[in-house]
Short mmCIF file of C-alpha atoms and ligand atoms in Angstrom, two decimals:
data_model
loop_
_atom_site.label_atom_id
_atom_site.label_comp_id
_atom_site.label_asym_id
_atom_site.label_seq_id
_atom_site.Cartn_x
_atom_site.Cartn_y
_atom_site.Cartn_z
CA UNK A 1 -0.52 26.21 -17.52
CA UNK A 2 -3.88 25.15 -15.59
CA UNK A 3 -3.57 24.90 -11.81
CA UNK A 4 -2.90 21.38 -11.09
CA UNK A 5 -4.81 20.77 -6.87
CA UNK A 6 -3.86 18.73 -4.86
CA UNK A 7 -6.44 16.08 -5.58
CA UNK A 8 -9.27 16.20 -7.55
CA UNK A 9 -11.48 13.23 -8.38
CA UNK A 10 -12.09 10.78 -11.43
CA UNK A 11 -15.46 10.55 -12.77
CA UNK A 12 -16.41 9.34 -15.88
CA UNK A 13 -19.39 9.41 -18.33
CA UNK A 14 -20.85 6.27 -17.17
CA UNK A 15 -21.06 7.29 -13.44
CA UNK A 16 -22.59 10.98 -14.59
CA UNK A 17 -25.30 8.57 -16.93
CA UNK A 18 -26.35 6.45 -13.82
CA UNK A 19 -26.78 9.50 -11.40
CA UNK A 20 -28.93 10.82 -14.50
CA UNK A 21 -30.87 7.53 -14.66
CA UNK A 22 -31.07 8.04 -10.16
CA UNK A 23 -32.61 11.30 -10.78
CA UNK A 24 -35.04 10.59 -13.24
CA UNK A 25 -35.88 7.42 -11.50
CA UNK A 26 -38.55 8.84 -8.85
CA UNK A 27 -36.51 7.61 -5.94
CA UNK A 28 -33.23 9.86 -4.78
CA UNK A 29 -32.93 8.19 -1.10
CA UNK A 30 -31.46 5.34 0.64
CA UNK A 31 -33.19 2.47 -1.66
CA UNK A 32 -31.51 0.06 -4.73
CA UNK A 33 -28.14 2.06 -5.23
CA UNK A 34 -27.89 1.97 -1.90
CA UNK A 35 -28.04 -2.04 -1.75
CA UNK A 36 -25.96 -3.04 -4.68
CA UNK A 37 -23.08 -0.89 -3.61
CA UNK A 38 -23.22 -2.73 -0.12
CA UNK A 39 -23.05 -5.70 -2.39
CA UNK A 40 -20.18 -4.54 -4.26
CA UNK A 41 -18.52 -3.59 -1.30
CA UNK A 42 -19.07 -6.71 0.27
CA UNK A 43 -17.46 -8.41 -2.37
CA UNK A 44 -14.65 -6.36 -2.24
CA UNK A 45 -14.34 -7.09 1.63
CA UNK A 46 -14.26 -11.23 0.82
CA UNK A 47 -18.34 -11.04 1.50
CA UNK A 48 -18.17 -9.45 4.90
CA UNK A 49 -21.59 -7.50 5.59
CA UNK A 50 -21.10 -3.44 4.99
CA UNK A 51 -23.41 -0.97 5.47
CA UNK A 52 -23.36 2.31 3.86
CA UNK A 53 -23.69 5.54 5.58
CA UNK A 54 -23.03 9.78 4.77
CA UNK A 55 -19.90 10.13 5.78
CA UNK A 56 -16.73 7.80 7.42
CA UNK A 57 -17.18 9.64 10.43
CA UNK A 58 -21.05 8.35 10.88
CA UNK A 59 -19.52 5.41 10.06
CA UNK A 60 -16.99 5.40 12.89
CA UNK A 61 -19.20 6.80 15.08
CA UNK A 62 -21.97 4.00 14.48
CA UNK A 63 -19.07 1.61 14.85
CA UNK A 64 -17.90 2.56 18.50
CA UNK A 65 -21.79 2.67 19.14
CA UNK A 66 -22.11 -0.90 17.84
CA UNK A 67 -18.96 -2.27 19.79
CA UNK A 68 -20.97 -1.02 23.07
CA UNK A 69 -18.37 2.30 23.45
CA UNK A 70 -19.65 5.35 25.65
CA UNK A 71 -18.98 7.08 28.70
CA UNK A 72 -16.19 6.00 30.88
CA UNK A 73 -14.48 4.28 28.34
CA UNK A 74 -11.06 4.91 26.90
CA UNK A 75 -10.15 4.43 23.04
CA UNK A 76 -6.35 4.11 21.98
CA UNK A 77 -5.97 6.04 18.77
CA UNK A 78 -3.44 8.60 16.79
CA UNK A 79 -3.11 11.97 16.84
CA UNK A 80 -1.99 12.48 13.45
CA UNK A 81 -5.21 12.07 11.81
CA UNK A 82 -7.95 13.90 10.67
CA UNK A 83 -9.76 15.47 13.53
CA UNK A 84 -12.49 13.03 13.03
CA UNK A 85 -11.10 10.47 13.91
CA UNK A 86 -10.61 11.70 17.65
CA UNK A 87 -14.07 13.50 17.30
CA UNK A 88 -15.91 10.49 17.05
CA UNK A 89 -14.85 8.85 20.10
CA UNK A 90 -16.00 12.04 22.04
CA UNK A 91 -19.06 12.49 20.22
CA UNK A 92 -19.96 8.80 21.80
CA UNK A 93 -18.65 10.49 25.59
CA UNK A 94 -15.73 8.17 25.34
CA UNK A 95 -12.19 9.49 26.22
CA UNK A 96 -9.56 9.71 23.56
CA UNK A 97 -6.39 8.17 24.50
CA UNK A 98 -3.54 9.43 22.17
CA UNK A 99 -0.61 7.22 21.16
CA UNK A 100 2.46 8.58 19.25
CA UNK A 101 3.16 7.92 15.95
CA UNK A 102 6.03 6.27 14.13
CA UNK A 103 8.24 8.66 12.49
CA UNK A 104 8.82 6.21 9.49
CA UNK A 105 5.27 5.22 9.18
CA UNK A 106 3.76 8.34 10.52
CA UNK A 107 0.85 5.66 12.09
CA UNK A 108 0.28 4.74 15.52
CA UNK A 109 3.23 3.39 17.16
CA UNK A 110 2.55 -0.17 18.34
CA UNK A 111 5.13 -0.62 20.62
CA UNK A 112 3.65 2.21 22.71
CA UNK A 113 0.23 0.76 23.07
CA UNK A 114 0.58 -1.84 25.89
CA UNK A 115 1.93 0.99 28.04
CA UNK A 116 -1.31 3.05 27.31
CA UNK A 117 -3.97 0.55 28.46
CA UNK A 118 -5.86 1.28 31.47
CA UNK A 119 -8.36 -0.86 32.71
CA UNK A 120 -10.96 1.45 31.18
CA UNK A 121 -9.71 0.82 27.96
CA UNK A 122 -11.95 -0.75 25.39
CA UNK A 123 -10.80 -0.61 22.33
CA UNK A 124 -7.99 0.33 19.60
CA UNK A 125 -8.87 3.11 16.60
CA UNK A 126 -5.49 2.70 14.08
CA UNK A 127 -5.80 5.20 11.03
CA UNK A 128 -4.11 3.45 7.52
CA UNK A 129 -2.50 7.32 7.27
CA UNK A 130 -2.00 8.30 3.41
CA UNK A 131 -3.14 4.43 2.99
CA UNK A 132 -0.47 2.87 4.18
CA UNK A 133 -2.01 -0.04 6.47
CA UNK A 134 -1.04 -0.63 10.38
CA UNK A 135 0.35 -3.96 10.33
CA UNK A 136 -2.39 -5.76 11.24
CA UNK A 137 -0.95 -8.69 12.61
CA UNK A 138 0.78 -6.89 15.62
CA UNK A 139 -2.68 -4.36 15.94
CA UNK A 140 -4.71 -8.01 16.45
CA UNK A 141 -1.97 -9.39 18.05
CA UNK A 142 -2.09 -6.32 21.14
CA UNK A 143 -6.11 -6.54 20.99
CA UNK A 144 -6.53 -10.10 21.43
CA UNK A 145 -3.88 -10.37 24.33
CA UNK A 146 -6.08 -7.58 26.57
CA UNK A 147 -9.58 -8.05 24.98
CA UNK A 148 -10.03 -4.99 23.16
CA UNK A 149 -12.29 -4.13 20.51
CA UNK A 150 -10.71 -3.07 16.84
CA UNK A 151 -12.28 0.35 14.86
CA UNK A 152 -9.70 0.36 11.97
CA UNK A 153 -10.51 4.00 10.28
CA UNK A 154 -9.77 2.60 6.82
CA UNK A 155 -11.25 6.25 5.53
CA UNK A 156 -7.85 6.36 3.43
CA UNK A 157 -6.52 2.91 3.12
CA UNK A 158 -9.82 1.50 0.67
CA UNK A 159 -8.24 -0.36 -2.20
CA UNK A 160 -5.11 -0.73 -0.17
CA UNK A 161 -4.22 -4.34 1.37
CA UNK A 162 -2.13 -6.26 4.21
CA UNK A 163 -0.47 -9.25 3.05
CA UNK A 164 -2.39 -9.72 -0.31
CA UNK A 165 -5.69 -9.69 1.51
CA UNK A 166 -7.44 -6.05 1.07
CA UNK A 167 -8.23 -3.81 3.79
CA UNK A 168 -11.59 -4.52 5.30
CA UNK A 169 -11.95 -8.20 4.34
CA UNK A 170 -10.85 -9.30 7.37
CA UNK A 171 -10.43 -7.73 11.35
CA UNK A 172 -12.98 -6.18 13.73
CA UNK A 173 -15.17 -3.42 12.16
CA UNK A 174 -13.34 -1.59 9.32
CA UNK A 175 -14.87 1.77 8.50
CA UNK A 176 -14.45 3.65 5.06
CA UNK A 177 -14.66 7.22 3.68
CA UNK A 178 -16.34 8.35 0.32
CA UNK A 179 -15.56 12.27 0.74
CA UNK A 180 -14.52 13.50 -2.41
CA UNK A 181 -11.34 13.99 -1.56
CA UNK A 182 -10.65 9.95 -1.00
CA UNK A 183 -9.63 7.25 -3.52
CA UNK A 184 -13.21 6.55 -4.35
CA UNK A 185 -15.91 9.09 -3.84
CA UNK A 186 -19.35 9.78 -3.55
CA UNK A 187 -19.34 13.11 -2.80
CA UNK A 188 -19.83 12.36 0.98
CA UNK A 189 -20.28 8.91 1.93
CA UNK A 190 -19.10 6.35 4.46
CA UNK A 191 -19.17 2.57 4.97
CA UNK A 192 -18.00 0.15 7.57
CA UNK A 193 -17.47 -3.85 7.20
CA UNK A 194 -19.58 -5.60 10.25
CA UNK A 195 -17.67 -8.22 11.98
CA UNK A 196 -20.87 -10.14 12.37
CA UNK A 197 -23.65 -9.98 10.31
CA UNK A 198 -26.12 -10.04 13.00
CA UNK A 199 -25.28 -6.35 14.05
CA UNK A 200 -26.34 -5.27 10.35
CA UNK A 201 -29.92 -4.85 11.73
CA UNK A 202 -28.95 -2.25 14.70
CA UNK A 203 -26.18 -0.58 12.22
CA UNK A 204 -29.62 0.23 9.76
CA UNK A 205 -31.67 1.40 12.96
CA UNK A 206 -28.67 3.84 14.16
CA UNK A 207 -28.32 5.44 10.72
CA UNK A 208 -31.84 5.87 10.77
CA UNK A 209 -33.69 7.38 13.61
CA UNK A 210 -33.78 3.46 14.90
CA UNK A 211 -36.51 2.76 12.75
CA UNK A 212 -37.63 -0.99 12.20
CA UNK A 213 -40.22 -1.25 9.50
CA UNK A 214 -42.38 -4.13 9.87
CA UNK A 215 -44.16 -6.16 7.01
CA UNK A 216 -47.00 -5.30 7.76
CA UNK A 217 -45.86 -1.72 7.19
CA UNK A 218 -46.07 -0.92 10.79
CA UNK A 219 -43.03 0.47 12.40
CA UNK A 220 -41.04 0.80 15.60
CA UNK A 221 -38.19 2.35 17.36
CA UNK A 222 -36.68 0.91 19.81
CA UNK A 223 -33.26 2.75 20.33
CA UNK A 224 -32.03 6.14 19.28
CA UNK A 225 -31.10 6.49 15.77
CA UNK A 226 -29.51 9.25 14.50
CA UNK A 227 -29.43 10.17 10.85
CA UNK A 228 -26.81 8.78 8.63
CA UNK A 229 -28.15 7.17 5.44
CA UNK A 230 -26.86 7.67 2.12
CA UNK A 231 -28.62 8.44 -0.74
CA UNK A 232 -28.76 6.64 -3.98
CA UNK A 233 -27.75 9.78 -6.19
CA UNK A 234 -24.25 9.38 -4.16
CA UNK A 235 -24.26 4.85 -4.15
CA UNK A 236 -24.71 5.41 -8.33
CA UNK A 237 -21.39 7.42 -8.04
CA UNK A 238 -20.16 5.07 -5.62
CA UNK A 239 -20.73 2.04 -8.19
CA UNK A 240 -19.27 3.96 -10.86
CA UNK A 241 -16.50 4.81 -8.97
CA UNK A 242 -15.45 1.13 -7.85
CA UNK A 243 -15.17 -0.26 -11.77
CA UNK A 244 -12.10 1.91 -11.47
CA UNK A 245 -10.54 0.88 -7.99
CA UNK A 246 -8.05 -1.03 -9.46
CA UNK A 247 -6.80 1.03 -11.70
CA UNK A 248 -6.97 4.22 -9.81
CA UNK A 249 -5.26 2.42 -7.19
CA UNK A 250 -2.18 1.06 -9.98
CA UNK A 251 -2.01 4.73 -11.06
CA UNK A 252 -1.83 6.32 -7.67
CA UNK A 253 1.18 3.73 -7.23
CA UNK A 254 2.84 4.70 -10.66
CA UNK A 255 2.92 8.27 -9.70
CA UNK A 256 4.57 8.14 -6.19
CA UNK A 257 7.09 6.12 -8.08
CA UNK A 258 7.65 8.84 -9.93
CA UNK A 259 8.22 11.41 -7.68
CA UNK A 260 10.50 9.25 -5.56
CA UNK A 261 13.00 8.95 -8.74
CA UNK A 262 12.31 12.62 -9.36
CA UNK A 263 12.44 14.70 -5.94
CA UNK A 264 15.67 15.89 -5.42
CA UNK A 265 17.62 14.24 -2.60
CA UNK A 266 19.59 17.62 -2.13
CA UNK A 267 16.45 19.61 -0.98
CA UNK A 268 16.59 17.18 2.42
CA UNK A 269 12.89 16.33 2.13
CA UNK A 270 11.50 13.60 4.63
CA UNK A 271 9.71 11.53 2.26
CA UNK A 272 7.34 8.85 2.93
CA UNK A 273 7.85 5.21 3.27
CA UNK A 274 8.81 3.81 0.01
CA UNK A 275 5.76 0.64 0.21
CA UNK A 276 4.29 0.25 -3.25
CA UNK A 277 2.64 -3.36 -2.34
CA UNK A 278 0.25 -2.66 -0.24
CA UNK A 279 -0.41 1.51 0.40
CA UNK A 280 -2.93 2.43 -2.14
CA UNK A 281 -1.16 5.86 -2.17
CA UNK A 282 -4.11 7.87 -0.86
CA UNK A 283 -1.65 11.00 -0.26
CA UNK A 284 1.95 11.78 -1.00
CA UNK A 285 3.44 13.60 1.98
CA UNK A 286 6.53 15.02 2.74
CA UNK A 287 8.23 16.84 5.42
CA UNK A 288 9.66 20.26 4.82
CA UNK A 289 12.93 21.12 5.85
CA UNK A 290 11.49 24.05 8.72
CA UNK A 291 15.04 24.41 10.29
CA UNK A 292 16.27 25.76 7.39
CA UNK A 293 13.53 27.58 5.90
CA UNK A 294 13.62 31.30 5.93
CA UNK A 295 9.72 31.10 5.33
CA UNK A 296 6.72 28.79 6.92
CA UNK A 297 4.83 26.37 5.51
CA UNK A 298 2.31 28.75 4.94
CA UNK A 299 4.37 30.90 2.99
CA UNK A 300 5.83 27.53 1.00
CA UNK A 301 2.24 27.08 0.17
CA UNK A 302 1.58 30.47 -1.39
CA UNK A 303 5.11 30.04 -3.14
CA UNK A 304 3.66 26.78 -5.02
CA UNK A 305 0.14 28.23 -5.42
CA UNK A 306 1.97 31.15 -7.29
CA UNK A 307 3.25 28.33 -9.03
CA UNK A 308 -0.02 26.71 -10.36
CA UNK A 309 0.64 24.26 -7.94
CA UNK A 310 -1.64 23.29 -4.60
CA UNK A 311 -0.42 22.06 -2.06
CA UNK A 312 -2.68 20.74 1.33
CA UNK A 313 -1.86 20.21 4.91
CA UNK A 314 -3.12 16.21 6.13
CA UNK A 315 -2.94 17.06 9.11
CA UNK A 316 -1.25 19.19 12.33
CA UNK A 317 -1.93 17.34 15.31
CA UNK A 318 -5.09 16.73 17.04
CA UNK A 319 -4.04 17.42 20.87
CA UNK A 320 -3.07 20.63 19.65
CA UNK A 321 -6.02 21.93 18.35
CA UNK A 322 -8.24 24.41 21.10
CA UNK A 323 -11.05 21.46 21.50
CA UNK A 324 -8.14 18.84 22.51
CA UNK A 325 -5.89 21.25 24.67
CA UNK A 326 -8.86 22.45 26.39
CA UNK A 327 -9.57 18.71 27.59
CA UNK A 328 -5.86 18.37 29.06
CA UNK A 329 -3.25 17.84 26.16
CA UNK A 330 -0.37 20.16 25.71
CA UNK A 331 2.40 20.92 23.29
CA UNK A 332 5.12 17.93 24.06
CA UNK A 333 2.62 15.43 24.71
CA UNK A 334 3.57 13.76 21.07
CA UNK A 335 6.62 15.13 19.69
CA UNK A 336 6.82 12.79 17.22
CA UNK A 337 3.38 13.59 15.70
CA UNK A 338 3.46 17.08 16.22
CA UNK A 339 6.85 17.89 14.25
CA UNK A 340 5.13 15.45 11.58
CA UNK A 341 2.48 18.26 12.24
CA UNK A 342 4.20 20.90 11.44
CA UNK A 343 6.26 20.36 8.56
CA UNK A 344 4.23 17.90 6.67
CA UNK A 345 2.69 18.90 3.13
CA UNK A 346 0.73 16.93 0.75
CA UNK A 347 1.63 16.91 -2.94
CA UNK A 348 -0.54 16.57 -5.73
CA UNK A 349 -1.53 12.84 -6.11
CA UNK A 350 -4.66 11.68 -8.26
CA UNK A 351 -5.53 9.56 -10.90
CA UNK A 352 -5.75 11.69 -13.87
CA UNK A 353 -2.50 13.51 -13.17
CA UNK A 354 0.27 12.89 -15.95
CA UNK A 355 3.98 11.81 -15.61
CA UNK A 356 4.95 15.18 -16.57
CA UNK A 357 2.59 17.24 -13.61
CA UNK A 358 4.99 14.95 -11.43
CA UNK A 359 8.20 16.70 -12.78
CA UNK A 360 6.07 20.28 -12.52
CA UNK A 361 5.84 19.68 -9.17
CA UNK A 362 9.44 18.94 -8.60
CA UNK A 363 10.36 21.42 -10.36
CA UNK A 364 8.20 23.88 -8.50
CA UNK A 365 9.52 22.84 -5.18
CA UNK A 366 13.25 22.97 -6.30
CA UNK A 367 12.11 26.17 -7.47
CA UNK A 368 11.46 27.23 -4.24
CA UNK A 369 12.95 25.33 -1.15
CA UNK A 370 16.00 26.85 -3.05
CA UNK A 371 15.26 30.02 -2.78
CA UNK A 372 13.82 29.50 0.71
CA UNK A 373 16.50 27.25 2.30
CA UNK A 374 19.41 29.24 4.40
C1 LIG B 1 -11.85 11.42 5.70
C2 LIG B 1 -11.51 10.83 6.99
C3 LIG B 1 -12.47 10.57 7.98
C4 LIG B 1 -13.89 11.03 7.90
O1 LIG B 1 -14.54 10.73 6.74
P1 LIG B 1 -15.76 11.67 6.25
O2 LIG B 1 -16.34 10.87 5.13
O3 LIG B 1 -15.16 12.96 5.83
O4 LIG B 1 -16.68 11.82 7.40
C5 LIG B 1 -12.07 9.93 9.13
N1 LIG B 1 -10.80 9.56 9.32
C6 LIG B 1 -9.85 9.81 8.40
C7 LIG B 1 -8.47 9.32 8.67
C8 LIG B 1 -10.16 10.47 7.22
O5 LIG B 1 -9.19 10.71 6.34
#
């Protein structure tokens, strides 16, 4: 039987045609793809002004940058994330300030926010984990009642909504991922929804070497720009991609149905919240039973792979890595997130996948937590 990853992406013959057409077109760089998938986007986020970038991390970074972040300010995020998310907010010389996660949610807790504001703090970076969204009424709720600035890292949650409305039509800035491991790729690619449209002309200057070109074809740089732009070979996969949003998004849905009715209850998984409404199902996740196993989740992982099966870790936490602990964070800082940490394990979750690779799967791990649980 084929080996069945843990994600792989959708893309059909249409999308391969267009980045033909890009290619033979005499223009590969930020130029026409590049607009009409801000456009698309844009209508996706109920006409709010996007700009496109390489990667969701330029994005994020170019959206702390925008909201006037740097040194000497604090940023409230998560530390069950990927590491980019944290990154970011020291790449601008801000200071990360970690907030435990909920263990049912596995996002930021909000009830532990207030307590973690400091009068240095400027603003709140939630991560949509697995695309399930923050609730958003609560995260506004906290920011408008001490003035704080909003960077939701939607990098997972695109396609996914809050109360009917999807994620980046409304809020503060709302920044998106394109790797080709998301819901809808470009290869690499980023984008973040502008919560005024004025800011669109400094958001084009920092992704490019804060270059204004005049029309008189002079140019002039006024601030430092660093060099994020996306190409048009990756906006003409971009465009391909979105025709499919919905329905990649329905699938992704139908699937984690599916292995909720079919993972054993017996094997004491901890499964993820059971939202089919508004998570666009980015990642299924569980939690191995550790305290039990004989073996780690390294060993689990081989087990599976043995199995034609792959299986990826999203994400240990970020205090813990060498970076983080180095900068003052220890082991006990965030239990909850860092037994989420350990033990979680993403299962494979993507579009083309079949009913039946659900049950393989189940059957795989049955397979062997069984043999692996004392
Ligand atoms: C993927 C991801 C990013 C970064 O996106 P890139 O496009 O890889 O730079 C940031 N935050 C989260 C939560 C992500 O999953």
């Amino acid at each position: 039987m084929d080996f069945l990853p843990f994600t792989r992406p959708s893309i059909d013959e249409d999308t391969i045609a267009r980045v033909a057409e890009v290619l033979r077109s005499g223009w590969l760089t930020t130029g026409p793809q590049c607009a009409a998938f801000e456009t698309r986007l844009s209508e996706l986020c109920g006409g709010r002004t996007v700009r496109v970038f390489n990667s969701g991390t330029a994005a994020l970074e170019i959206a702390l940058r925008l909201a006037g972040i740097g040194p000497g300010d604090e940023v409230i995020t998560t530390p069950l994330s990927w590491v980019a998310t944290a990154n970011v907010i020291l790449t601008v010389g801000a200071r990360p300030v970690f907030v435990d996660v909920e263990a049912t949610t596995r996002n930021i807790d909000l009830t532990r926010i207030e307590a973690a504001i400091t009068p240095r703090t400027k603003a709140l970076l939630p991560v949509d984990l697995a695309g399930l969204p923050v609730d958003r009424e609560r995260l506004y709720a906290i920011a408008d009642a001490h003035g704080l600035r909003v960077i939701e890292d939607a990098a997972q949650s695109f396609g996914a909504t809050w109360r009917g409305k999807p994620i980046g039509s409304c809020g503060d800035f709302v920044a998106f991922s394109f790797h080709a491991n998301k819901n809808i790729t470009t290869g690499e690619g980023g984008a973040l929804v502008l919560p005024d449209a004025g800011l669109a002309p400094l958001a084009e200057k920092l992704r490019l070497q804060g270059v204004t070109r005049h029309a008189d074809g002079e140019m002039s740089v006024d601030v430092l720009g660093g060099k994020a732009n996306l190409t048009d070979i990756a906006a003409a996969i971009g465009l391909g991609q979105l025709k499919h949003l919905h329905a990649f998004t329905t699938r992704r849905r139908a699937l984690a149905r599916r292995y909720f009715e079919r993972l054993d209850p017996a094997l004491e998984l901890g499964l993820p919240l059971a939202e089919f409404e508004q998570s666009n199902w980015h990642m299924f996740q569980v939690l191995l039973p550790l305290a039990r196993m004989r073996i780690s989740r390294g060993e689990f992982i081989a087990r599976m792979k043995a199995r034609g099966i792959g299986v990826g870790v999203h994400y240990p936490a970020i205090h813990l890595f060498r970076l983080y602990r180095e900068l003052g964070w220890r082991e006990g800082d965030f239990p909850v997130a860092e037994a989420i940490g350990r033990a979680i394990v993403t299962l494979p979750l993507f579009p083309a996948m079949a009913d039946t690779d659900v049950d393989r799967v189940c059957a795989a791990l049955a397979e062997v937590l069984t043999e692996a649980v004392t």
